[in-house]
C-alpha positions in Angstrom: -58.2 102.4 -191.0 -57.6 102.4 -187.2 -55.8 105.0 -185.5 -52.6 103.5 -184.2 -52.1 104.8 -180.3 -48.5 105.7 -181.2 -49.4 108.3 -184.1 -48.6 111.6 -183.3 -50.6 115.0 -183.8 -48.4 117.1 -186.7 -46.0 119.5 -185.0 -44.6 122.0 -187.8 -42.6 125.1 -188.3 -45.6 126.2 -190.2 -47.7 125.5 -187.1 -45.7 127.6 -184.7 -46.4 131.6 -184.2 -43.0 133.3 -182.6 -43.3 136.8 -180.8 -47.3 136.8 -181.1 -48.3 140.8 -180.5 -52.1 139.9 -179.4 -54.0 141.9 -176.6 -56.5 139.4 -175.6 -56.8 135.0 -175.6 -59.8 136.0 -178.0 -57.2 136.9 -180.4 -54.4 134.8 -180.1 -56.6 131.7 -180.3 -58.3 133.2 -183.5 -54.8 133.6 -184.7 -53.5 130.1 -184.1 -56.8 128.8 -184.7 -56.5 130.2 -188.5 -53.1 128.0 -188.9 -55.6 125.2 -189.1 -58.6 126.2 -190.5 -56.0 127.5 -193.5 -54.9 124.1 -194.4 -58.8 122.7 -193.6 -57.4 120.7 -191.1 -60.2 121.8 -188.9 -64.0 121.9 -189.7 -65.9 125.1 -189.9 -67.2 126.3 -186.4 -63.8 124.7 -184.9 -62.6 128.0 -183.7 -65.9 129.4 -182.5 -66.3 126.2 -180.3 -62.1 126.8 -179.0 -63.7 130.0 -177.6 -67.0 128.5 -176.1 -65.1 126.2 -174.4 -62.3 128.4 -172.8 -65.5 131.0 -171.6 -66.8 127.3 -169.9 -63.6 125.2 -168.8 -60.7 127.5 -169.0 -57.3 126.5 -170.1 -55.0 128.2 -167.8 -52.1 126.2 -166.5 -49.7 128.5 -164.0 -46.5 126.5 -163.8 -43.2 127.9 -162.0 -41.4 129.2 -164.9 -44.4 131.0 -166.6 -48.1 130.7 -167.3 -49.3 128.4 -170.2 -53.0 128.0 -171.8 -53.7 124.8 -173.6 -57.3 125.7 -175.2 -59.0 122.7 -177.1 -62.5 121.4 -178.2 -63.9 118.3 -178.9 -62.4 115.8 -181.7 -65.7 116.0 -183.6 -64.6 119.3 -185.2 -61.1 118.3 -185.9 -60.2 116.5 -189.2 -56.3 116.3 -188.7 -54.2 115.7 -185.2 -52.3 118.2 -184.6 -51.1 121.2 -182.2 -50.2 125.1 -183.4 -48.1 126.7 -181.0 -47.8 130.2 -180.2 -45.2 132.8 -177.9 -46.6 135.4 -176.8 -44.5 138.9 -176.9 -46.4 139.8 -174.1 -48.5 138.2 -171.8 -52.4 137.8 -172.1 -55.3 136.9 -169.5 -56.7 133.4 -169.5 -59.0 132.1 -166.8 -57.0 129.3 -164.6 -58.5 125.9 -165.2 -58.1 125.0 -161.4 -59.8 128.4 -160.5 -61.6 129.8 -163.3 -62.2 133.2 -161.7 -58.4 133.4 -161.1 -56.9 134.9 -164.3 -53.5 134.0 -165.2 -50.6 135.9 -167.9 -50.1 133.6 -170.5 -47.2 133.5 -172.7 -47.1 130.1 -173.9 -50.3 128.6 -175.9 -50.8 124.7 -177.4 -53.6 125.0 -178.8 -55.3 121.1 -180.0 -56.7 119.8 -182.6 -57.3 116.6 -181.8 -59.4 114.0 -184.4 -60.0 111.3 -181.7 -60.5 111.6 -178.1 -58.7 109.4 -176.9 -55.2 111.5 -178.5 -56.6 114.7 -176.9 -56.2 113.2 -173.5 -52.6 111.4 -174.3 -51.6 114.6 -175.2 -53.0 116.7 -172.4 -50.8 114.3 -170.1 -47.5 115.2 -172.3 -48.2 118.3 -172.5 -48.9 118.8 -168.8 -45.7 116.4 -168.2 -43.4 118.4 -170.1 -44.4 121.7 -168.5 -43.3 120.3 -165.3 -39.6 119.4 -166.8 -37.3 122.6 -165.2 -36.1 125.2 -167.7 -38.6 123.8 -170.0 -41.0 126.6 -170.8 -38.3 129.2 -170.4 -36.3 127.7 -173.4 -39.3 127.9 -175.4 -39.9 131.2 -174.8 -36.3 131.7 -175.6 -36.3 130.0 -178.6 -35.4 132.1 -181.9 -37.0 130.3 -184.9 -39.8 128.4 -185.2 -37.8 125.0 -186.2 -35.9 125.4 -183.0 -39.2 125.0 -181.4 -40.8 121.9 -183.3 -36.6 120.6 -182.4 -37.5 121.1 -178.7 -41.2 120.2 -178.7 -40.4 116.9 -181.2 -37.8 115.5 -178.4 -40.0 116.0 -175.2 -43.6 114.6 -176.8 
């Protein structure tokens, strides 16, 4: 069956991580990373190649309300669309994706599962479009439960 270009990845309450305690991006997208590989949603190796590919092509994003990472791989490991996101209590260090030796304090990570490529970039544009809206990133951070989130993200993407 062919993938209709209006199907959406899965945004869930179970698939969003509030007031993340992680020191490093290692760890926070191991963490999120596990939301997927839990439901088999991702193929084995998925979040070993997330990490290859944020030491290559950072994810990095600095926007004016607060730093976000949006750390991906390709669709070939992915067996489900969809996107886990995570707040960070703190902020952690991810390599900017304009500047890659520049590192940036992320408290705000989508991180993609994408299962065709195609998606991946649709989403990338949202994504990138919605973190350009004003107030945008600081309401999520804001945000007190996780279905308050998937509210928010569900109306913007």
């Amino acid at each position: 069956m062919e993938q209709s270009k209006a199907e959406k990845p899965v945004i869930h309450q179970d698939l969003v991580v509030l007031d993340m305690n992680c020191s490093t991006a290692e760890e926070a997208i191991r963490q999120l990373a596990g939301k997927l590989e839990e439901r088999r949603w991702v193929k084995e190796g998925y979040t070993q190649a997330v990490l290859n590919r944020e030491k290559e092509y950072p994810t990095g994003l600095p926007t004016n309300e607060a730093a976000v990472a949006i750390p991906h791989t390709n669709a070939e490991y992915c067996l489900k669309s969809a996107m886990v996101t995570g707040i960070l209590r703190e902020p952690v260090s991810f390599g900017n994706m304009a500047n890659p030796d520049e590192m940036l304090p992320v408290r705000i990570i989508f991180l993609l599962a994408m299962k065709e490529p195609a998606l991946q970039v649709q989403w990338l544009k949202q994504l990138v479009s919605m973190l350009r809206k004003p107030g945008m990133l600081e309401n999520l951070v804001n945000q007190t439960s996780r279905d308050e989130v998937v509210n928010l993200l569900k109306t913007i993407l």
